[in-house]
mmCIF file of N, CA and C in Angstrom:
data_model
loop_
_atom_site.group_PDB
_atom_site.id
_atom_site.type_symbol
_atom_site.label_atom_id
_atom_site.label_comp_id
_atom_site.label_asym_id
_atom_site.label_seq_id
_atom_site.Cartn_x
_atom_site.Cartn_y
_atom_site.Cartn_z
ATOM 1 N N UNK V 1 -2.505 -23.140 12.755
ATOM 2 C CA UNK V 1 -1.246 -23.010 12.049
ATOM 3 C C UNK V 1 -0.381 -22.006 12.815
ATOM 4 N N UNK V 2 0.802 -22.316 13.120
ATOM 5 C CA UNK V 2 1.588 -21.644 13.538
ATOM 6 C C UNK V 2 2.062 -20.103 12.573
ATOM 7 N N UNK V 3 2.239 -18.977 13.130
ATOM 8 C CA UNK V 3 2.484 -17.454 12.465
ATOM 9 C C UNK V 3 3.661 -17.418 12.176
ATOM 10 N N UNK V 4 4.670 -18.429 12.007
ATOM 11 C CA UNK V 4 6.502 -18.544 11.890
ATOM 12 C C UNK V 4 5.326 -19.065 10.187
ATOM 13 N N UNK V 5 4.814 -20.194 10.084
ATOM 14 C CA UNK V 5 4.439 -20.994 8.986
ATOM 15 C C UNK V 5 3.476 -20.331 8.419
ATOM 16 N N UNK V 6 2.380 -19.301 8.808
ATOM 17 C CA UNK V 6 1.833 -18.465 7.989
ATOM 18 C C UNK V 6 2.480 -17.807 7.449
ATOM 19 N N UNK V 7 3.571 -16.872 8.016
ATOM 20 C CA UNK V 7 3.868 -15.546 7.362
ATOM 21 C C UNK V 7 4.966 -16.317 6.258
ATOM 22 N N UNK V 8 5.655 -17.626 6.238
ATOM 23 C CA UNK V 8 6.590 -17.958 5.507
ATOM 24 C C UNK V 8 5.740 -18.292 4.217
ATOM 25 N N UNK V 9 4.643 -18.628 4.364
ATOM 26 C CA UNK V 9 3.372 -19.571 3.412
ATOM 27 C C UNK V 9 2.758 -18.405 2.466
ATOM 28 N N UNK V 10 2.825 -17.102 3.329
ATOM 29 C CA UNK V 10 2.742 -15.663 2.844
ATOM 30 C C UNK V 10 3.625 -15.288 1.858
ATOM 31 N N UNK V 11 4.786 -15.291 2.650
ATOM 32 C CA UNK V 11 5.971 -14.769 1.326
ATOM 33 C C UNK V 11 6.715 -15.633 0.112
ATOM 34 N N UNK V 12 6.441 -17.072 0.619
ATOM 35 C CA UNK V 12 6.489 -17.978 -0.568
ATOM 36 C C UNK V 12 5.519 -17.571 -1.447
ATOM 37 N N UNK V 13 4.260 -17.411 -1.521
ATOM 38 C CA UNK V 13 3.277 -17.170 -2.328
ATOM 39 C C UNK V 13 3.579 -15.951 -3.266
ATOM 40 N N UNK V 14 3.659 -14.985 -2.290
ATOM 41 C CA UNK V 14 4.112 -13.672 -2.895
ATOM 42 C C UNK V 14 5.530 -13.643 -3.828
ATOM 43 N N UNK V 15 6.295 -14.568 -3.550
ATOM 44 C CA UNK V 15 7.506 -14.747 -4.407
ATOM 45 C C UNK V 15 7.186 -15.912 -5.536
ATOM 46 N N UNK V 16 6.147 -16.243 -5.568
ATOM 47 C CA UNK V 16 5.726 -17.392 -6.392
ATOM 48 C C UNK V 16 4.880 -16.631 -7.716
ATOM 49 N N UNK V 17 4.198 -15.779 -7.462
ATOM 50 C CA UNK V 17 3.291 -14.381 -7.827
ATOM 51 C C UNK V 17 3.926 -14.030 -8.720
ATOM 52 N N UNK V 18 5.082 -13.681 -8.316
ATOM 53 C CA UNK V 18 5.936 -12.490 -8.889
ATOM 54 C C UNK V 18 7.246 -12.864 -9.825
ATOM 55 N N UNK V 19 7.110 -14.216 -9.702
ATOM 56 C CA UNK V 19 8.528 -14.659 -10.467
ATOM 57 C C UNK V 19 7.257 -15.035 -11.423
ATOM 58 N N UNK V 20 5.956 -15.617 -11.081
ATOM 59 C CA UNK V 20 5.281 -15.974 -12.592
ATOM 60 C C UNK V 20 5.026 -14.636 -13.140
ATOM 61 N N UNK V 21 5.183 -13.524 -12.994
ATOM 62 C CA UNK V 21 5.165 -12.127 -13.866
ATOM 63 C C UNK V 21 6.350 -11.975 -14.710
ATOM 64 N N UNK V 22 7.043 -12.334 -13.864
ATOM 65 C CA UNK V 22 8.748 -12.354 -14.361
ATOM 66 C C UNK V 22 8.830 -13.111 -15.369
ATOM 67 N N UNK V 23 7.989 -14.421 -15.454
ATOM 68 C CA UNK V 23 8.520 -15.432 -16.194
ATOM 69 C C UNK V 23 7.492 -15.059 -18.027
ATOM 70 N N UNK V 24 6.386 -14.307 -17.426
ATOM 71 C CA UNK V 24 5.396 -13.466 -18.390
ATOM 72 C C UNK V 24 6.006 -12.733 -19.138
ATOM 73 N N UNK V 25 7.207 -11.533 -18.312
ATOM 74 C CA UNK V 25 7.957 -10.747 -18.818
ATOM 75 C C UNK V 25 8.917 -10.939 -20.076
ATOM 76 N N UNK V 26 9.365 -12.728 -19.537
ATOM 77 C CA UNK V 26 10.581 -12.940 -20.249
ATOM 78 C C UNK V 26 9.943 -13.595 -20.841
ATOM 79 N N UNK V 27 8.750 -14.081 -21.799
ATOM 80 C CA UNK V 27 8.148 -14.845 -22.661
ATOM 81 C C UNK V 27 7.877 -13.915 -23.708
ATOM 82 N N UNK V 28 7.160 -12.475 -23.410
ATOM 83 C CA UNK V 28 7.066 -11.476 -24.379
ATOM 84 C C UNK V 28 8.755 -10.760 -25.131
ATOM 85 N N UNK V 29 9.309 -10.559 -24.042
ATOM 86 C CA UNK V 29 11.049 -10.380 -24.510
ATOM 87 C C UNK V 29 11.219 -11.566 -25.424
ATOM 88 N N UNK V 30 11.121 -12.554 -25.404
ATOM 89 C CA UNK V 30 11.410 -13.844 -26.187
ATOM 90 C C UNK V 30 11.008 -13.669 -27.233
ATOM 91 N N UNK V 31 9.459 -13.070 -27.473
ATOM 92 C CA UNK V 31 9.091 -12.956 -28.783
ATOM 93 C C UNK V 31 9.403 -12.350 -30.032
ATOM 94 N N UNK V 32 10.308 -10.895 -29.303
ATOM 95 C CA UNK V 32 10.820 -9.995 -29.880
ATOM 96 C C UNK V 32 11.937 -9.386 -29.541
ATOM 97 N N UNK V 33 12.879 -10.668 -29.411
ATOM 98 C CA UNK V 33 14.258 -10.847 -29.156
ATOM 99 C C UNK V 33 14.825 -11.021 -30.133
ATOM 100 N N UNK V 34 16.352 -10.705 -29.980
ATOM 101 C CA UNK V 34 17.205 -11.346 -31.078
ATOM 102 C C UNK V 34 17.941 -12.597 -30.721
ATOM 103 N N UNK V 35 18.800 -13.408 -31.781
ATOM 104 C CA UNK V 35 19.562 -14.944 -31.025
ATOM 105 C C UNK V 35 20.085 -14.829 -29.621
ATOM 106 N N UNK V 36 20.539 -13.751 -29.974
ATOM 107 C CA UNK V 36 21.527 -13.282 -28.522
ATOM 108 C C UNK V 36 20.814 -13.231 -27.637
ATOM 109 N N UNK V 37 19.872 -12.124 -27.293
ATOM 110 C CA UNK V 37 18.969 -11.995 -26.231
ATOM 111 C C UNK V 37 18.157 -13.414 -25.942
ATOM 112 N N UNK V 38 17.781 -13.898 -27.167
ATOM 113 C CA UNK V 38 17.152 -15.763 -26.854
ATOM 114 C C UNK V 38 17.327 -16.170 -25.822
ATOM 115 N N UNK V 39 19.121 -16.390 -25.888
ATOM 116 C CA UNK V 39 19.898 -17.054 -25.021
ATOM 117 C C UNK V 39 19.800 -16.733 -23.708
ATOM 118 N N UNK V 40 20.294 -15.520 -23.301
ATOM 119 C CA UNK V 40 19.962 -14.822 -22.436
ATOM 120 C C UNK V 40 18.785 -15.005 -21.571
ATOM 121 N N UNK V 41 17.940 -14.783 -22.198
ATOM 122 C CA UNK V 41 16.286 -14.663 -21.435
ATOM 123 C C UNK V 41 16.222 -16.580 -21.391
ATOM 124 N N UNK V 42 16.476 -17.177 -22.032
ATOM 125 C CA UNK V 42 15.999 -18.598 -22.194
ATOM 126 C C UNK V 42 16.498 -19.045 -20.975
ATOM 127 N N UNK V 43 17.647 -19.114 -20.192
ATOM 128 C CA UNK V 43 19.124 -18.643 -19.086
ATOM 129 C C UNK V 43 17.993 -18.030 -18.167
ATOM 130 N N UNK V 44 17.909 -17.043 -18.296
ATOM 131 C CA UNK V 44 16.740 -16.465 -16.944
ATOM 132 C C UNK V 44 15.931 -17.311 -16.883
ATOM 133 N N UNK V 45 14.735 -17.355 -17.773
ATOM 134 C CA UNK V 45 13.867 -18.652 -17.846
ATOM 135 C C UNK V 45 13.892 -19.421 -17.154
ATOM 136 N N UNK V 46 14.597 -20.700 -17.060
ATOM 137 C CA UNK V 46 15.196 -21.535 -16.455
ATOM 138 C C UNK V 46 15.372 -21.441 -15.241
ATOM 139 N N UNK V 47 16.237 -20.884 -14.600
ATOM 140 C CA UNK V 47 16.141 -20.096 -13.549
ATOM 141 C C UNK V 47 15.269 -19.773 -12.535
ATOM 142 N N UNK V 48 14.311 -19.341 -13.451
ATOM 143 C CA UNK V 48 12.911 -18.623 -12.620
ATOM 144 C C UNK V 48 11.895 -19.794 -12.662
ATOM 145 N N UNK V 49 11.782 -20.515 -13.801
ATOM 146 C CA UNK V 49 11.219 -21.702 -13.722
ATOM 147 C C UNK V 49 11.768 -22.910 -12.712
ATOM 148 N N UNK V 50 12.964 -22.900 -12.343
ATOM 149 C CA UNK V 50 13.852 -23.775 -11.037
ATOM 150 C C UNK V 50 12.857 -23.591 -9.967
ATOM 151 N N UNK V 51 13.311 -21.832 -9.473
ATOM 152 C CA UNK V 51 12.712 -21.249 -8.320
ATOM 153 C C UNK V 51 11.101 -21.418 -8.042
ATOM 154 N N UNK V 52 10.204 -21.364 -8.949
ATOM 155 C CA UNK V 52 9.228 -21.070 -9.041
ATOM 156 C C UNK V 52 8.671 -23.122 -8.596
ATOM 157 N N UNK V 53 9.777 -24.211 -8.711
ATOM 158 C CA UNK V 53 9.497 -25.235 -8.783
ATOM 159 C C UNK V 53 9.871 -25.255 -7.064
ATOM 160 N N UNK V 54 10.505 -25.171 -6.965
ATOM 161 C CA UNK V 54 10.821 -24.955 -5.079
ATOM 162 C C UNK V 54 10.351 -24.401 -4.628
ATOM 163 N N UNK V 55 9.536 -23.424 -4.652
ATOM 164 C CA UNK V 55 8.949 -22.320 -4.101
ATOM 165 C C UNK V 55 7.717 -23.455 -4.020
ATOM 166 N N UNK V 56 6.910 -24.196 -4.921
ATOM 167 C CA UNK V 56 5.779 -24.806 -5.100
ATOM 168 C C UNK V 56 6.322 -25.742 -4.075
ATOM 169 N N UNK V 57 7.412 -26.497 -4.183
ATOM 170 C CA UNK V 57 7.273 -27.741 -3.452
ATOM 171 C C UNK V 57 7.584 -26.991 -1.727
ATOM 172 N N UNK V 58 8.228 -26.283 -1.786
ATOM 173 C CA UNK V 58 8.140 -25.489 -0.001
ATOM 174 C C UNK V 58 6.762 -24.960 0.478
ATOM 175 N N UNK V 59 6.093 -24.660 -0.286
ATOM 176 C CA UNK V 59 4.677 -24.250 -0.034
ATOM 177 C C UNK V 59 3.442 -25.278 0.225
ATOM 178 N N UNK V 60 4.085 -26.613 -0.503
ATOM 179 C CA UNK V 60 3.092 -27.853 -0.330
ATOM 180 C C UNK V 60 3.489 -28.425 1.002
ATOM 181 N N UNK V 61 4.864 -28.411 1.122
ATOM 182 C CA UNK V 61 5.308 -28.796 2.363
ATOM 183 C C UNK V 61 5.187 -28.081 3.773
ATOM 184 N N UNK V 62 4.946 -26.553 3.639
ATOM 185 C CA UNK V 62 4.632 -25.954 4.974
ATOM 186 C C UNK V 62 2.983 -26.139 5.267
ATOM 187 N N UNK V 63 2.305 -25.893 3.902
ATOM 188 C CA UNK V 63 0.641 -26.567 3.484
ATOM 189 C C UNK V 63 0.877 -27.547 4.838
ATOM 190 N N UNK V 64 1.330 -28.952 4.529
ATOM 191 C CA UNK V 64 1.096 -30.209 4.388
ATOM 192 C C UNK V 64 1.503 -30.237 6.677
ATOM 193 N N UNK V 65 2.501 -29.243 7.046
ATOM 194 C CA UNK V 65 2.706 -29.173 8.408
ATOM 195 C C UNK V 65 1.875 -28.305 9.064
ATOM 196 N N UNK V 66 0.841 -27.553 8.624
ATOM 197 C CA UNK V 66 -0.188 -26.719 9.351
ATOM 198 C C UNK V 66 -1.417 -27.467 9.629
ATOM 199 N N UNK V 67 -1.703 -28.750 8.457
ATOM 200 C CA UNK V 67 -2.764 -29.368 8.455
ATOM 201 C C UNK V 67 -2.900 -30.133 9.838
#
């Protein structure tokens, strides 16, 4: 495997890690939120759930060019 496609396979992961903490974060906020904040965090949510879906499919795809 090329070290351009490791270290990218590296920090996808690590940003994949860390937005699912994020997304942990904003599930407990959710619980003990108000309407307003709902919205808000539901808005992040989304968001982080997008990223966290690209991040997976860029990671299958650099996967899929090292093999």
């Amino acid at each position: 495997m090329k070290k351009e496609t490791k270290l990218e396979i590296d920090k996808l992961k690590k940003r994949y890690k860390d937005l699912g903490n994020t997304i942990d974060d904003l599930l407990e906020a959710l619980a003990r939120g108000s309407t307003t904040s709902d919205r808000i965090l539901s808005t992040e949510m989304n968001r982080a759930r997008l990223e966290l879906a690209s991040i997976a499919r860029r990671l299958q795809g650099l996967q899929h060019e090292g093999d």
